[in-house]
Tab-separated table of C-alpha atoms in Angstrom:
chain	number	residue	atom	x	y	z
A	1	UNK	CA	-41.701	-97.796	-52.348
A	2	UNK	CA	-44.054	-96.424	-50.259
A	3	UNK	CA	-41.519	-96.608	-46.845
A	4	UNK	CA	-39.329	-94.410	-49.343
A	5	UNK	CA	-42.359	-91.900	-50.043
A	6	UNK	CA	-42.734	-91.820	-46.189
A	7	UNK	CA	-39.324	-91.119	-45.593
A	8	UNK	CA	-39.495	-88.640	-48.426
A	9	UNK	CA	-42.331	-86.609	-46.840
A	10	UNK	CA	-40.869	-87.018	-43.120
A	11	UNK	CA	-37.594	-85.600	-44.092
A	12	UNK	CA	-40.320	-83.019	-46.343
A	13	UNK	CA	-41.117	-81.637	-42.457
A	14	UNK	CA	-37.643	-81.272	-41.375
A	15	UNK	CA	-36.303	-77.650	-41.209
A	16	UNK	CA	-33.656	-78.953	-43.817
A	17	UNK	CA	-35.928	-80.226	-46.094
A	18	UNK	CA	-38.520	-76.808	-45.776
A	19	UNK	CA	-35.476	-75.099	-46.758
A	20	UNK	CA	-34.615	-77.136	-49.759
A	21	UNK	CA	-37.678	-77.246	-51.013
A	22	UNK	CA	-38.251	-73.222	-50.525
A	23	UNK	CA	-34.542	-73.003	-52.299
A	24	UNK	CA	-36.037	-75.054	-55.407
A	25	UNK	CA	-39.482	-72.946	-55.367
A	26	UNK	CA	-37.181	-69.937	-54.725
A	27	UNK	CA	-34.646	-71.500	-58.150
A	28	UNK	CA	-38.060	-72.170	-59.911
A	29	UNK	CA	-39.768	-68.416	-59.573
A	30	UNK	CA	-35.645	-66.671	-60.151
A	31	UNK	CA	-35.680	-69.145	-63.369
A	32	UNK	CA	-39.239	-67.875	-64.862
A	33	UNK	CA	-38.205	-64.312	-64.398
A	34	UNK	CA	-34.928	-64.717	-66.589
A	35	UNK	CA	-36.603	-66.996	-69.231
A	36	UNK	CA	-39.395	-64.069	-69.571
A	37	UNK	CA	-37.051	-61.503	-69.268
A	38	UNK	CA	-35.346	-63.245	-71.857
A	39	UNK	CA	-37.555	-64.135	-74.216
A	40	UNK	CA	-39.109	-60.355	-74.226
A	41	UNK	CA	-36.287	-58.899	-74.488
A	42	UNK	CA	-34.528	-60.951	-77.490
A	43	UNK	CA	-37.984	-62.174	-78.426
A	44	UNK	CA	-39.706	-58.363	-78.921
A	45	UNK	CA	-36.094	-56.727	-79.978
A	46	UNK	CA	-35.715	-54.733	-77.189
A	47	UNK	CA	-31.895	-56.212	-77.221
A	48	UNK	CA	-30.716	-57.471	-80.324
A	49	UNK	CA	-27.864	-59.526	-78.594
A	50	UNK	CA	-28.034	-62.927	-77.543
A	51	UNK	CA	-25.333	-62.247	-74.829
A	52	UNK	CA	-26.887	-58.599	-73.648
A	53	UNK	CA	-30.393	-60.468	-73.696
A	54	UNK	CA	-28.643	-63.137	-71.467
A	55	UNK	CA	-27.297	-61.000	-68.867
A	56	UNK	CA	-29.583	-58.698	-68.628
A	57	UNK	CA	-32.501	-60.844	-68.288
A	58	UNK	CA	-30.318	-62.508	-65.859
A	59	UNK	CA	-29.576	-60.038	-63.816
A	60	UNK	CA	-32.990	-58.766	-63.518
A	61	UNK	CA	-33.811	-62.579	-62.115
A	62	UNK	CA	-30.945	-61.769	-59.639
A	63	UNK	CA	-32.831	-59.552	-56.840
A	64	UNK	CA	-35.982	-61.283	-55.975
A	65	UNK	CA	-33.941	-64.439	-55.998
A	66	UNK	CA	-31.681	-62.719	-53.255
A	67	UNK	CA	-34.653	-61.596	-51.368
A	68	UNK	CA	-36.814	-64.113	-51.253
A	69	UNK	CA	-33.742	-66.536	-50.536
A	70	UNK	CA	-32.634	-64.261	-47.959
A	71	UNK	CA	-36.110	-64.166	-46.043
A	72	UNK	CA	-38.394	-66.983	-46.883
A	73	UNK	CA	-35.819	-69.981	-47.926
A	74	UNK	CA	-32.891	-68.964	-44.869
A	75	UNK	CA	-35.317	-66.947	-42.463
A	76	UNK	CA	-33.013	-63.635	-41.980
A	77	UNK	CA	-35.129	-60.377	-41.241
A	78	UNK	CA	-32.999	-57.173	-40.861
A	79	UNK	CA	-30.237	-55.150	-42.505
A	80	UNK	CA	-28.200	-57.845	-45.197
A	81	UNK	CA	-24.318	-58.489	-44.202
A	82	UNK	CA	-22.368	-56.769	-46.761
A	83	UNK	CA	-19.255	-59.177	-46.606
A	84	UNK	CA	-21.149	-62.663	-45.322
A	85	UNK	CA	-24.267	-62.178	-47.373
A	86	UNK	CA	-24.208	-59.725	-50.181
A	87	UNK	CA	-20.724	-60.255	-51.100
A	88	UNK	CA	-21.282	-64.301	-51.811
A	89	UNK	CA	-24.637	-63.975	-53.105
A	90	UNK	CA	-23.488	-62.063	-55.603
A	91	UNK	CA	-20.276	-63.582	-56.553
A	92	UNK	CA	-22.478	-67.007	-57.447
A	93	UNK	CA	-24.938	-65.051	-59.156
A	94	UNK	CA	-22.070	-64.033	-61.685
A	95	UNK	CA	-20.376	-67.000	-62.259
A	96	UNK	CA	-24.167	-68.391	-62.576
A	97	UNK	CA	-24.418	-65.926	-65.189
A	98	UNK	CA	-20.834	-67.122	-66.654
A	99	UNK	CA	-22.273	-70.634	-66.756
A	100	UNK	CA	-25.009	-68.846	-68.915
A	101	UNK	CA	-22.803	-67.073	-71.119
A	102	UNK	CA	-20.934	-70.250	-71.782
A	103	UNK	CA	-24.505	-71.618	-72.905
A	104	UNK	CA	-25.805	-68.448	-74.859
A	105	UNK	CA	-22.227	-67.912	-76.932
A	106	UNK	CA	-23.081	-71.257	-78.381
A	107	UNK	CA	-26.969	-70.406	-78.919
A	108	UNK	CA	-25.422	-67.187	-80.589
A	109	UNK	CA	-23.402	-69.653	-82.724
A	110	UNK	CA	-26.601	-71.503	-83.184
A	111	UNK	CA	-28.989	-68.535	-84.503
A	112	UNK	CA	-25.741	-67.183	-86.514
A	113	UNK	CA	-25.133	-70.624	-88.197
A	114	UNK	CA	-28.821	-70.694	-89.070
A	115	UNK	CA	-31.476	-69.112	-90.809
A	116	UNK	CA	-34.414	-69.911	-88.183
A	117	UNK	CA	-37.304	-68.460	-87.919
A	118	UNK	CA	-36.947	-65.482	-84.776
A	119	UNK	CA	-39.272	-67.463	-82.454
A	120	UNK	CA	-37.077	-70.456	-82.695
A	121	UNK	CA	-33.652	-68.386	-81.844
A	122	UNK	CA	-35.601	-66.898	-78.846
A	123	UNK	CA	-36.493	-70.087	-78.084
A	124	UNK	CA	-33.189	-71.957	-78.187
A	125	UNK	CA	-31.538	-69.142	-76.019
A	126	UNK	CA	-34.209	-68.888	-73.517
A	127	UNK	CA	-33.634	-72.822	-73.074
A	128	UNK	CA	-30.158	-72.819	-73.316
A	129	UNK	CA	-30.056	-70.233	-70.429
A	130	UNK	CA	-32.621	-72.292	-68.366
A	131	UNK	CA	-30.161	-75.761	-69.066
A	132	UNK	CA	-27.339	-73.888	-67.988
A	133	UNK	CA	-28.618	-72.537	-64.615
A	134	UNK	CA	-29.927	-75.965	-63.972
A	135	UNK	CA	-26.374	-77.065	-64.162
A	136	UNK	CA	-25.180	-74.535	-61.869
A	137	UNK	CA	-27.875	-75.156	-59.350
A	138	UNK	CA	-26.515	-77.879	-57.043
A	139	UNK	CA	-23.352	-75.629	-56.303
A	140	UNK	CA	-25.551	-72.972	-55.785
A	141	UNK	CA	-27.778	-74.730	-53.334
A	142	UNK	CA	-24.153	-75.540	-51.177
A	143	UNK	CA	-22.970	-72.424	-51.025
A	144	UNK	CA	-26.170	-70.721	-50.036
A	145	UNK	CA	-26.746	-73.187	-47.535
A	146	UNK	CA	-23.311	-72.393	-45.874
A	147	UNK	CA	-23.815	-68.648	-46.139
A	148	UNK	CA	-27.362	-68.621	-44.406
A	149	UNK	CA	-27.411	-71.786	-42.626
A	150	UNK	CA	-28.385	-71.732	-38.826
A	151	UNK	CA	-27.340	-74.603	-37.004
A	152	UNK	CA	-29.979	-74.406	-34.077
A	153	UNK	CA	-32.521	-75.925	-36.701
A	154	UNK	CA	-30.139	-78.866	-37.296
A	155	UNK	CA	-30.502	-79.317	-33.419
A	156	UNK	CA	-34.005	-78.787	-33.516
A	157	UNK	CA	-34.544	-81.562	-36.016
A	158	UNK	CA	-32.707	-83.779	-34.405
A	159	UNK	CA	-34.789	-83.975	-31.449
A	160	UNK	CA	-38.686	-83.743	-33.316
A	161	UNK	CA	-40.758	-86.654	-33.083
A	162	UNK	CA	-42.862	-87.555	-35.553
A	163	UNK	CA	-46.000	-85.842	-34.648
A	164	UNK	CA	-43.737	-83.111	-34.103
A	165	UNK	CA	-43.177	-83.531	-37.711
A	166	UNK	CA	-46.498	-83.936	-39.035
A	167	UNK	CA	-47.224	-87.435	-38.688
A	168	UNK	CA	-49.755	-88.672	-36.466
């Protein structure tokens, strides 16, 4: 076990695995925006719809997951790439939020089928929407990687030592 933990936290100094783990913290911030958004705005009846809560809370999620993606998980700095960057992003950010919709049309069935009390319905749908992007994460994390991925850190790794990689 602890040879594994080692390995864990040498790969943890890699450029691959900074990136995944800034991708995850990047998931984990995106994924408390839409379950607030969410829950506020289904929770406080701001929208009455499970689906409209769902998307727009969503949505809102969207852009400082692109940004902070963009510049703190992949490292670019300038003017985004309409067709390479924006274009992608944005196209797995809707069928992310497809993925949800599959998962809040059944919480709508849910609350409909049921007379729960409101904090329970905003519950189940803010949870349902949270279960549904973590299904939809793992493709996410490919695809992202592809669009933004550099290989000269690849090469870079290869060639770090291990004090080079925080081990002394």
């Amino acid at each position: 076990m602890p040879q594994q933990l080692h390995g864990l936290l040498a790969w943890s100094h890699t450029h691959q695995g900074r990136k995944i783990i800034r991708f995850t913290s990047v998931s984990a911030v995106s994924t408390a925006v839409s379950f607030t958004s969410i829950a506020v705005l289904y929770g406080f009846h701001i929208i009455h719809g499970v689906i409209w809560a769902t998307v727009t809370g969503n949505l809102i999620a969207t852009l400082p997951s692109y940004y902070l993606n963009r510049s703190w998980t992949w490292g670019k700095r300038g003017r985004s790439h309409f067709r390479n960057e924006i274009v992608p992003f944005w196209v797995m950010s809707f069928l992310g939020i497809g993925v949800s919709m599959i998962g809040a049309t059944w919480a709508r069935a849910e609350v409909h089928s049921h007379h729960w009390a409101h904090l329970i319905n905003t519950g189940l749908v803010s949870f349902t929407n949270v279960f549904s992007f973590g299904l939809f994460w793992v493709l996410k994390l490919m695809v992202f990687n592809r669009i933004f991925h550099d290989h000269t850190l690849d090469e870079i790794d290869a060639h770090l030592t291990s004090e080079e990689m925080g081990f002394r």
